[in-house]
Coordinates of C-alpha atoms in Angstrom, one line a residue:
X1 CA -146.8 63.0 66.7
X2 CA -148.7 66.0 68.2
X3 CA -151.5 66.2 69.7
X4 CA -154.0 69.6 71.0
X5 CA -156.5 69.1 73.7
X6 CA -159.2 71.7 73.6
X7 CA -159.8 72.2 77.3
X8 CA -162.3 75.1 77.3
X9 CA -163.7 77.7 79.5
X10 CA -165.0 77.9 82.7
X11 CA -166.5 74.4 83.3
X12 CA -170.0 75.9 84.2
X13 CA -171.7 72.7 84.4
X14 CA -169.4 70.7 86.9
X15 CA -169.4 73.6 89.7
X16 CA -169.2 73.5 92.7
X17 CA -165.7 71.6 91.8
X18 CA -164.8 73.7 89.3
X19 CA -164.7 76.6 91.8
X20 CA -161.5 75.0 93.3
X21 CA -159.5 74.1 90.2
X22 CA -160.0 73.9 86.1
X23 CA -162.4 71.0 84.8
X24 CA -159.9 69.0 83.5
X25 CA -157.4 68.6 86.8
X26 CA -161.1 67.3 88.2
X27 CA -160.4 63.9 89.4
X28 CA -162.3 61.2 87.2
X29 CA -161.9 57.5 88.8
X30 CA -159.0 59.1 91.0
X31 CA -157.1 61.1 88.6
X32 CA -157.3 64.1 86.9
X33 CA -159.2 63.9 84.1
X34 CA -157.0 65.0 81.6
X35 CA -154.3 62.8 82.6
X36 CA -156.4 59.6 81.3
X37 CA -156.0 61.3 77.7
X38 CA -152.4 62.3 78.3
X39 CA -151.5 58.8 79.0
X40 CA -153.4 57.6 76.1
X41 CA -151.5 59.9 74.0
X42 CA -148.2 58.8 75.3
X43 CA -148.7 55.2 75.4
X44 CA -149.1 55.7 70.6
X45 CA -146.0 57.9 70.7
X46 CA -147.5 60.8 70.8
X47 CA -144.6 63.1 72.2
X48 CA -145.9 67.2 72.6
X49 CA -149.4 68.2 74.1
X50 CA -150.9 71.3 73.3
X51 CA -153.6 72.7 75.9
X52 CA -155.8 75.2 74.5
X53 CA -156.9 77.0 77.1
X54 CA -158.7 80.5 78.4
X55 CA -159.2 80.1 81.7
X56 CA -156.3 79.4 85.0
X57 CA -153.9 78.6 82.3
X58 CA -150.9 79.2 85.0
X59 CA -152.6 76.4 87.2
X60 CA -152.6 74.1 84.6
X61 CA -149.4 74.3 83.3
X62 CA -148.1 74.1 87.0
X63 CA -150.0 70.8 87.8
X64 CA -149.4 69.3 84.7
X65 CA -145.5 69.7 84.7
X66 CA -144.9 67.8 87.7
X67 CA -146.3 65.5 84.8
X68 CA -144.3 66.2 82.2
X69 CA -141.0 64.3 83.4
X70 CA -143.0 61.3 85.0
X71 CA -144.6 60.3 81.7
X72 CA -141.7 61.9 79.4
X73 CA -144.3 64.1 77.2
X74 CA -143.5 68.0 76.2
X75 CA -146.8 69.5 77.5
X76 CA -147.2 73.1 76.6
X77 CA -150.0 75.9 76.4
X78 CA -151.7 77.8 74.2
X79 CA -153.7 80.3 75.2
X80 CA -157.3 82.3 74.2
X81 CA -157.2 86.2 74.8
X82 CA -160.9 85.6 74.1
X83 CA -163.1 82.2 73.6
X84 CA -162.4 80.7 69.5
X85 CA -164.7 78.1 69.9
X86 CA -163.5 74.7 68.6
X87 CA -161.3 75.6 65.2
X88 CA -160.2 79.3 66.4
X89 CA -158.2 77.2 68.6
X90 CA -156.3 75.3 66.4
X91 CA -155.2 78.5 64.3
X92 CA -153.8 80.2 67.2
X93 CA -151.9 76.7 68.0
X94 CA -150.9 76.5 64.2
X95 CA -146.6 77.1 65.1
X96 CA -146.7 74.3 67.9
X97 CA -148.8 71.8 65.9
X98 CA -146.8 72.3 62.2
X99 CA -143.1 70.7 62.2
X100 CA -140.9 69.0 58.7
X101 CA -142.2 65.8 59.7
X102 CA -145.7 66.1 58.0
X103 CA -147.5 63.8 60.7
X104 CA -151.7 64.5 60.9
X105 CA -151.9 65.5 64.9
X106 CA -155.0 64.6 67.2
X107 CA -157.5 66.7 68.5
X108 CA -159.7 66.0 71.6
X109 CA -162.4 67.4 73.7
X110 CA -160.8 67.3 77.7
X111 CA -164.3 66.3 78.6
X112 CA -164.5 62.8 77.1
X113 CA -163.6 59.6 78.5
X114 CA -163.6 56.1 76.6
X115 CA -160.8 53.7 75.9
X116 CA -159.1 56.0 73.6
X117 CA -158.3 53.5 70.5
X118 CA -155.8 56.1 69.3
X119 CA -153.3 53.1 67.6
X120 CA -156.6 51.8 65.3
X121 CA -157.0 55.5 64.7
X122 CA -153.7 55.8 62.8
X123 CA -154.3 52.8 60.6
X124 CA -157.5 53.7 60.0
X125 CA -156.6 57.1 59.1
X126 CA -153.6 56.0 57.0
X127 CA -155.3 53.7 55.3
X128 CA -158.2 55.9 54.1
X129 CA -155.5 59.0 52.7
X130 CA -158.3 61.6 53.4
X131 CA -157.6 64.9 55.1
X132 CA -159.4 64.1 58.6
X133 CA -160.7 60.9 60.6
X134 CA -163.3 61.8 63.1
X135 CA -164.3 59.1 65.7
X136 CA -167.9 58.7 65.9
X137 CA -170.3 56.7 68.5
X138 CA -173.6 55.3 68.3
X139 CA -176.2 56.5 70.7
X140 CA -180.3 55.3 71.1
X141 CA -181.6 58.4 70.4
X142 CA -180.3 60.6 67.6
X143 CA -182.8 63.0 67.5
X144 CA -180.9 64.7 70.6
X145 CA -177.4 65.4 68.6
X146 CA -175.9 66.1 65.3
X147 CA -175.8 62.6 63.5
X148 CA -172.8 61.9 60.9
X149 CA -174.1 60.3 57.8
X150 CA -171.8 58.3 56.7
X151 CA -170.6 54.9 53.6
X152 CA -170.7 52.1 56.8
X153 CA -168.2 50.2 54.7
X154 CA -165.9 53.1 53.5
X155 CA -166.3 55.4 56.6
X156 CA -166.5 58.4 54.4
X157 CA -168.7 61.0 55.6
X158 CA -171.5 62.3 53.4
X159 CA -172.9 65.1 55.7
X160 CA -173.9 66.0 59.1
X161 CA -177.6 66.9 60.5
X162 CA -178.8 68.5 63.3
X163 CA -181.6 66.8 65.3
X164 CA -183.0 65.0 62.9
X165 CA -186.3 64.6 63.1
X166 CA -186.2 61.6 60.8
X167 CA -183.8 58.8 61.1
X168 CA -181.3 59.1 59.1
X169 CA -178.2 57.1 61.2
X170 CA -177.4 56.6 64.6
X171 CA -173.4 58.0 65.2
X172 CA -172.7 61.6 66.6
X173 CA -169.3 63.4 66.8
X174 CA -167.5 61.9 69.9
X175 CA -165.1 64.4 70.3
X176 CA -161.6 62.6 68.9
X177 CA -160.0 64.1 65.3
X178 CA -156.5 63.0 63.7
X179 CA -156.1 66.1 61.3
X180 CA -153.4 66.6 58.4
X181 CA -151.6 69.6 58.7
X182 CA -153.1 71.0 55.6
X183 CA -156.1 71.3 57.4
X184 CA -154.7 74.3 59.2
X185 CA -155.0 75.8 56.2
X186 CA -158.6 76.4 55.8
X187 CA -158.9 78.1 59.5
X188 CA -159.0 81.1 60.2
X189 CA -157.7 82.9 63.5
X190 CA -161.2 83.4 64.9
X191 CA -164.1 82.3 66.6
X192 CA -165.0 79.0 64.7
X193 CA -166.1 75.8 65.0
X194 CA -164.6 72.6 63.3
X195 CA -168.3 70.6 63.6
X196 CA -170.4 72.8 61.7
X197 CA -168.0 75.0 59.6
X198 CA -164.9 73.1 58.6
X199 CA -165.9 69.5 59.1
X200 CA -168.5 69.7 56.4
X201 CA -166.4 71.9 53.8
X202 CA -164.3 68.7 53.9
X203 CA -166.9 66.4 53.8
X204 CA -168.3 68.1 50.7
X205 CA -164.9 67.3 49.1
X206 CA -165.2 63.9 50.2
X207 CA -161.6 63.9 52.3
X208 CA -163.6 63.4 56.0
X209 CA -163.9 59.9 57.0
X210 CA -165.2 58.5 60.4
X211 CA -164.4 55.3 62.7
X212 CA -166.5 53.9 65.3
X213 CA -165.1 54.0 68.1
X214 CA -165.6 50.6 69.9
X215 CA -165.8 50.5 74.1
X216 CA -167.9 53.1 75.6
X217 CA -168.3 56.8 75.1
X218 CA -169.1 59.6 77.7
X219 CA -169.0 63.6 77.5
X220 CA -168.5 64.0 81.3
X221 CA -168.6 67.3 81.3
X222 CA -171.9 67.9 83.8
X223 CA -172.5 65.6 87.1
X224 CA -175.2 63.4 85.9
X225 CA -172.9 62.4 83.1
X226 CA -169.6 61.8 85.4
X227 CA -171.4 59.3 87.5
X228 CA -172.7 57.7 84.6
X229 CA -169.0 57.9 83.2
X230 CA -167.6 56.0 86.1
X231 CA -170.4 52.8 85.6
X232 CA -168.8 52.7 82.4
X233 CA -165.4 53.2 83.0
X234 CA -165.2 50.7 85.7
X235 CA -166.9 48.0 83.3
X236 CA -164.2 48.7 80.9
X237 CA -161.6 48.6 83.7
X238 CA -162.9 45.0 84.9
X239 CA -162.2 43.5 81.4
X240 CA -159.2 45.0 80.5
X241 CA -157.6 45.5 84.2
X242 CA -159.2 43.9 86.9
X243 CA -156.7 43.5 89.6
X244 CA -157.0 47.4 89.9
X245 CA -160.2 47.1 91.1
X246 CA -160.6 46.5 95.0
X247 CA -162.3 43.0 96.1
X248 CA -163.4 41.7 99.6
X249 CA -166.4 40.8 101.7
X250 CA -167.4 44.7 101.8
X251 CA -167.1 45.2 98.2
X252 CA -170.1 45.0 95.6
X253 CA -169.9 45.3 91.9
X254 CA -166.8 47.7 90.6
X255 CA -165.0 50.1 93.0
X256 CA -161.7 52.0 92.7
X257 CA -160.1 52.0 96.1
X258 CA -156.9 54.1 96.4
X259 CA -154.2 52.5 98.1
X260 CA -154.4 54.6 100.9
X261 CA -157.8 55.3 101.7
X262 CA -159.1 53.5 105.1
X263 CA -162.3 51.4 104.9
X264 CA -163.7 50.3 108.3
X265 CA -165.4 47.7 109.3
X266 CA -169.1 46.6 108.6
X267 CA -168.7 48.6 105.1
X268 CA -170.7 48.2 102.3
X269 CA -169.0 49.8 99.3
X270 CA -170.4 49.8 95.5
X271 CA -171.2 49.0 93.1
X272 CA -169.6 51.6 91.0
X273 CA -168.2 53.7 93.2
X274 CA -164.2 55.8 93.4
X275 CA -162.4 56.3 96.7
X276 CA -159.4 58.5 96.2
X277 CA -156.0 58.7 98.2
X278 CA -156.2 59.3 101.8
X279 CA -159.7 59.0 102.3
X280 CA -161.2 57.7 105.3
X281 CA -164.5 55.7 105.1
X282 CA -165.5 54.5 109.0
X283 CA -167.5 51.9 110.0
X284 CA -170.7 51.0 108.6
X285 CA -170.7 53.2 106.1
X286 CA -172.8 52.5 102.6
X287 CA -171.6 54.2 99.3
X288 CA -172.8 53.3 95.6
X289 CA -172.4 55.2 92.3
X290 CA -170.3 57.7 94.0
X291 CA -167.0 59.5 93.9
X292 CA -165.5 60.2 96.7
X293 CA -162.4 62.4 96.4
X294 CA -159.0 63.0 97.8
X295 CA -159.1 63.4 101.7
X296 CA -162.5 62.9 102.2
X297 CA -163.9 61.5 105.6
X298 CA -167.4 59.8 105.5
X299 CA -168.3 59.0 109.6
X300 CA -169.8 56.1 111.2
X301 CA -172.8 54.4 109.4
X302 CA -173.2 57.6 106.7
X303 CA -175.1 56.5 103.2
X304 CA -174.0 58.1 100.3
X305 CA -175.6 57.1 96.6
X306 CA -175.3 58.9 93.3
X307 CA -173.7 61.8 94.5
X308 CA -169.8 63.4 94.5
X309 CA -168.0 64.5 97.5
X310 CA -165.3 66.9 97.0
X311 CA -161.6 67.6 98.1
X312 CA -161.3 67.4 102.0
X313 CA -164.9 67.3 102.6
X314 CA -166.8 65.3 106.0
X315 CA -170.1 63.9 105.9
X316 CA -171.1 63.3 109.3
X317 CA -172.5 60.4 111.0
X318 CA -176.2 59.0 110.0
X319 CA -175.9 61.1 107.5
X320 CA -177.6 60.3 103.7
X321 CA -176.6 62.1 100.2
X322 CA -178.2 60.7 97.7
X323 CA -179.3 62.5 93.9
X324 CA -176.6 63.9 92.4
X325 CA -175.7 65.8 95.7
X326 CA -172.5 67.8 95.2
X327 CA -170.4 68.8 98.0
X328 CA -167.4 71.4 97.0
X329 CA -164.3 71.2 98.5
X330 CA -163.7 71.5 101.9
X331 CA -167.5 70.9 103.1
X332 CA -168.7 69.7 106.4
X333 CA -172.2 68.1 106.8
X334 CA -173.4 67.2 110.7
X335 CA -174.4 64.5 111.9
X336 CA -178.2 63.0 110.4
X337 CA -178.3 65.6 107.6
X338 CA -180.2 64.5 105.0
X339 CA -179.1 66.0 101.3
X340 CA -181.4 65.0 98.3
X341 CA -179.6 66.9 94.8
X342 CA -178.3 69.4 96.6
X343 CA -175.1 71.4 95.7
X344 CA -173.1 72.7 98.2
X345 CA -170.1 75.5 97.6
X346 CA -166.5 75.1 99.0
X347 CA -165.6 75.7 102.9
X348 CA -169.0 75.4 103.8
X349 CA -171.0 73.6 106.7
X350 CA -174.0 72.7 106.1
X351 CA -176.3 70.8 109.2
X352 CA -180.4 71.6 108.5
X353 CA -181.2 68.6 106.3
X354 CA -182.6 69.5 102.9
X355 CA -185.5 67.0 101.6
X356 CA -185.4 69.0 98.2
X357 CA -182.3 70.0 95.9
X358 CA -181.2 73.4 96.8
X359 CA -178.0 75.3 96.4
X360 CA -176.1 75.9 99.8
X361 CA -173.9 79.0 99.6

C-alpha cells in the first residue's frame, strides 16, 4: 500500500519554530511530527510515502532519508510549483500513487496526531466496497466546523454542512482518507479541495463512508493546540505504553523524558510535559504542560508552564514563562525575566521581562 501525506505550506501558525525548519520535522512529544504518522504507516504495511509539499522540499527529503533505511519505507516527494489545496495535490501525485495492484492508498493531513487506527481502517473500508472512507471525530461544539452527516450504523455519509447553526450531528473531518484509485479520476490538476468539492460529489453517489476514529484527535497545527496535543497524547501513551513515560519522586502526572536529558535535583516536572535529548533541566526547576526541545538548558529554580521552548534555547535562572510563551530556536532569556504569551524569534536574547504577550524580534 501507498500512502500521500499532504504537508502544506509555510506553517504560519506554529512560528517562531517554523522559522528554523518545516512544520512537520517540528518535534511533537520528542520527535518529528511526521514521523509518528510515518511509523503508523509502516507498522499496516504501508511500504511508499508520498510528501506533497511546496515549501523546503530539499530539507525534507534530506531529514527524512536518514529515515528511510531505519524504518524500511520508500519515502519520496512531490512537489507544488504553486499551492493545489487539498485534491490538486493528489493529481499531481497521480504516477506515484497508481501501480497494477489496485490497492485504495491513505491520505493524511501532517498536522494531526491520534492513535492512527489505520488496520480498523482497512477492514472498515473493505468491508463497506465504497470508493472512500473518511475518519471522522466527535467534538462538543459543532457549530465551529464542517459536521459530516452520516447512517450511524452503516457509516455512509449523507452530506456535509458548514457551521451549522442547528444540530444536525456532532463528527467533523479528522483529517485521515483511504481512497480507491478511481478516485483520481474525478481530480483535476488544480487548485482543489477534496472536503468541499470531491468529497460530496461522492457522497451524492452514496460511495463515501466514515468511521469514528476511537482515542483522541488533535489538529496541532497552532501552539495552543500542540500543548493541548501533548495532554492527550501522553494519556494515550500511559495506557497503551507506560514504561515510556519517566517516574520518580520529581515526576507529576505524564512526562516524556529523553534518555539523555539531565534533571537536577529538587525538580518538580509535570504533569504533561516533553523533555527532549540532551536537555539539561538544573536544580529546582518547575515545568508543567510544556515542551521542552532538543538541547535546551532551563537554570536553577526557572518555572516554565504552558509554554514551548525551542532548539538550543536557555532560560535563565528565576526565570517564569508561562501562556503559551514561545521561544525560537537558539533564544537566551536572563536571569528573573518574566515572559507571559510572548513569542520570541530565533538567536535572540531577550532580558526586560514582559508582563504582557508581545513579539520579541
Amino acid at each position: 500500500m501507498k500512502a500521500l501525506i499532504l504537508v502544506g505550506g509555510f506553517g504560519t501558525r506554529l512560528r517562531p519554530l517554523t522559522l528554523s525548519v518545516p512544520k512537520p520535522l517540528v518535534e511533537f512529544a520528542n520527535k518529528p511530527m511526521i514521523l509518528h504518522q510515518i511509523e503508523a504507516l509502516k507498522a499496516i504495511g504501508v511500504t511508499e510515502v508520498v510528501l506533497a509539499i511546496n515549501y523546503q522540499p530539499e530539507v525534507m527529503l534530506n531529514f527524512l532519508k536518514q529515515y528511510e533505511e531505519k524504518l524500511g519505507i520508500k519515502i519520496t516527494c512531490s512537489r507544488e510549483t504553486e499551492p493545489l489545496g487539498t485534491a490538486g495535490p493528489l493529481a499531481l501525485a497521480r504516477d506515484k500513487l497508481i501501480d497494477d495492484s489496485g490497492e485504495p492508498f491513505f491520505v493524511m493531513n501532517s498536522d494531526v496526531i491520534s492513535e492512527y487506527p489505520l488496520a480498523e481502517m482497512i477492514q472498515f473500508h473493505r468491508a463497506h466496497g465504497g470508493e472512500a472512507s473518511i475518519m471522522v471525530t466527535k467534538v462538543d461544539e459543532p457549530s465551529k466546523y464542517g459536521v459530516v452527516v452520516m447512517d450511524e450504523e452503516t457509516g455512509k455519509v449523507e452530506k456535509f454542512v458548514e457551521k451549522p447553526k442547528t444540530f444536525v450531528g456532532n463528527k467533523i473531518n479528522a483529517g485521515i482518507y483511504l481512497l480507491n484509485p478511481s478516485i483520481l479520476d474525478r481530480i483535476q490538476l488544480r487548485p482543489t479541495s477534496i472536503e468541499k468539492e470531491v468529497f460530496p460529489r461522492i457522497a451524492a453517489e452514496n460511495k463515501l463512508y466514515a468511521m469514528v476514529l476511537p482515542g483522541f484527535w488533535m489538529d496541532i497545527g497552532q501552539p495552543k493546540d500542540y500543548i493541548t496535543g501533548l495532554r492527550l497524547y501522553l494519556n494515550s501513551l500511559r495506557k497503551k505504553s507506560p514504561s515510556k513515560l519517566a517516574a520518580g519522586p520529581h515526576i507529576v502526572g505524564n512526562v516524556l523524558l529523553h534518555a539523555s536529558a539531565v534533571v537536577g535535583e529538587g525538580c518538580l516536572i509535570g504533569p504533561d510535559v516533553a523533555i527532549g535529548e540532551g536537555c539539561v533541566v538544573e536544580p529546582g526547576v518547575r515545568l508543567s504542560r510544556c515542551t521542552v526541545m532538543r538541547g535546551v538548558r532551563i537554570k536553577k529554580h526557572a518555572c516554565v508552564s504552558g509554554s514551548i521552548i525551542g532548539w538550543h534555547s536557555t532560560v535563565g535562572q528565576w526565570a517564569r514563562v508561562e501562556n503559551m510563551t514561545i521561544l525560537g530556536e537558539d533564544v537566551h532569556l536572563g536571569d528573573e525575566v518574566y515572559s507571559n504569551g510572548g513569542v520570541v524569534l530565533p538567536t535572540r536574547r531577550s532580558n526586560p521581562a514582559s508582563s504582557k504577550p508581545e513579539i520579541v524580534m
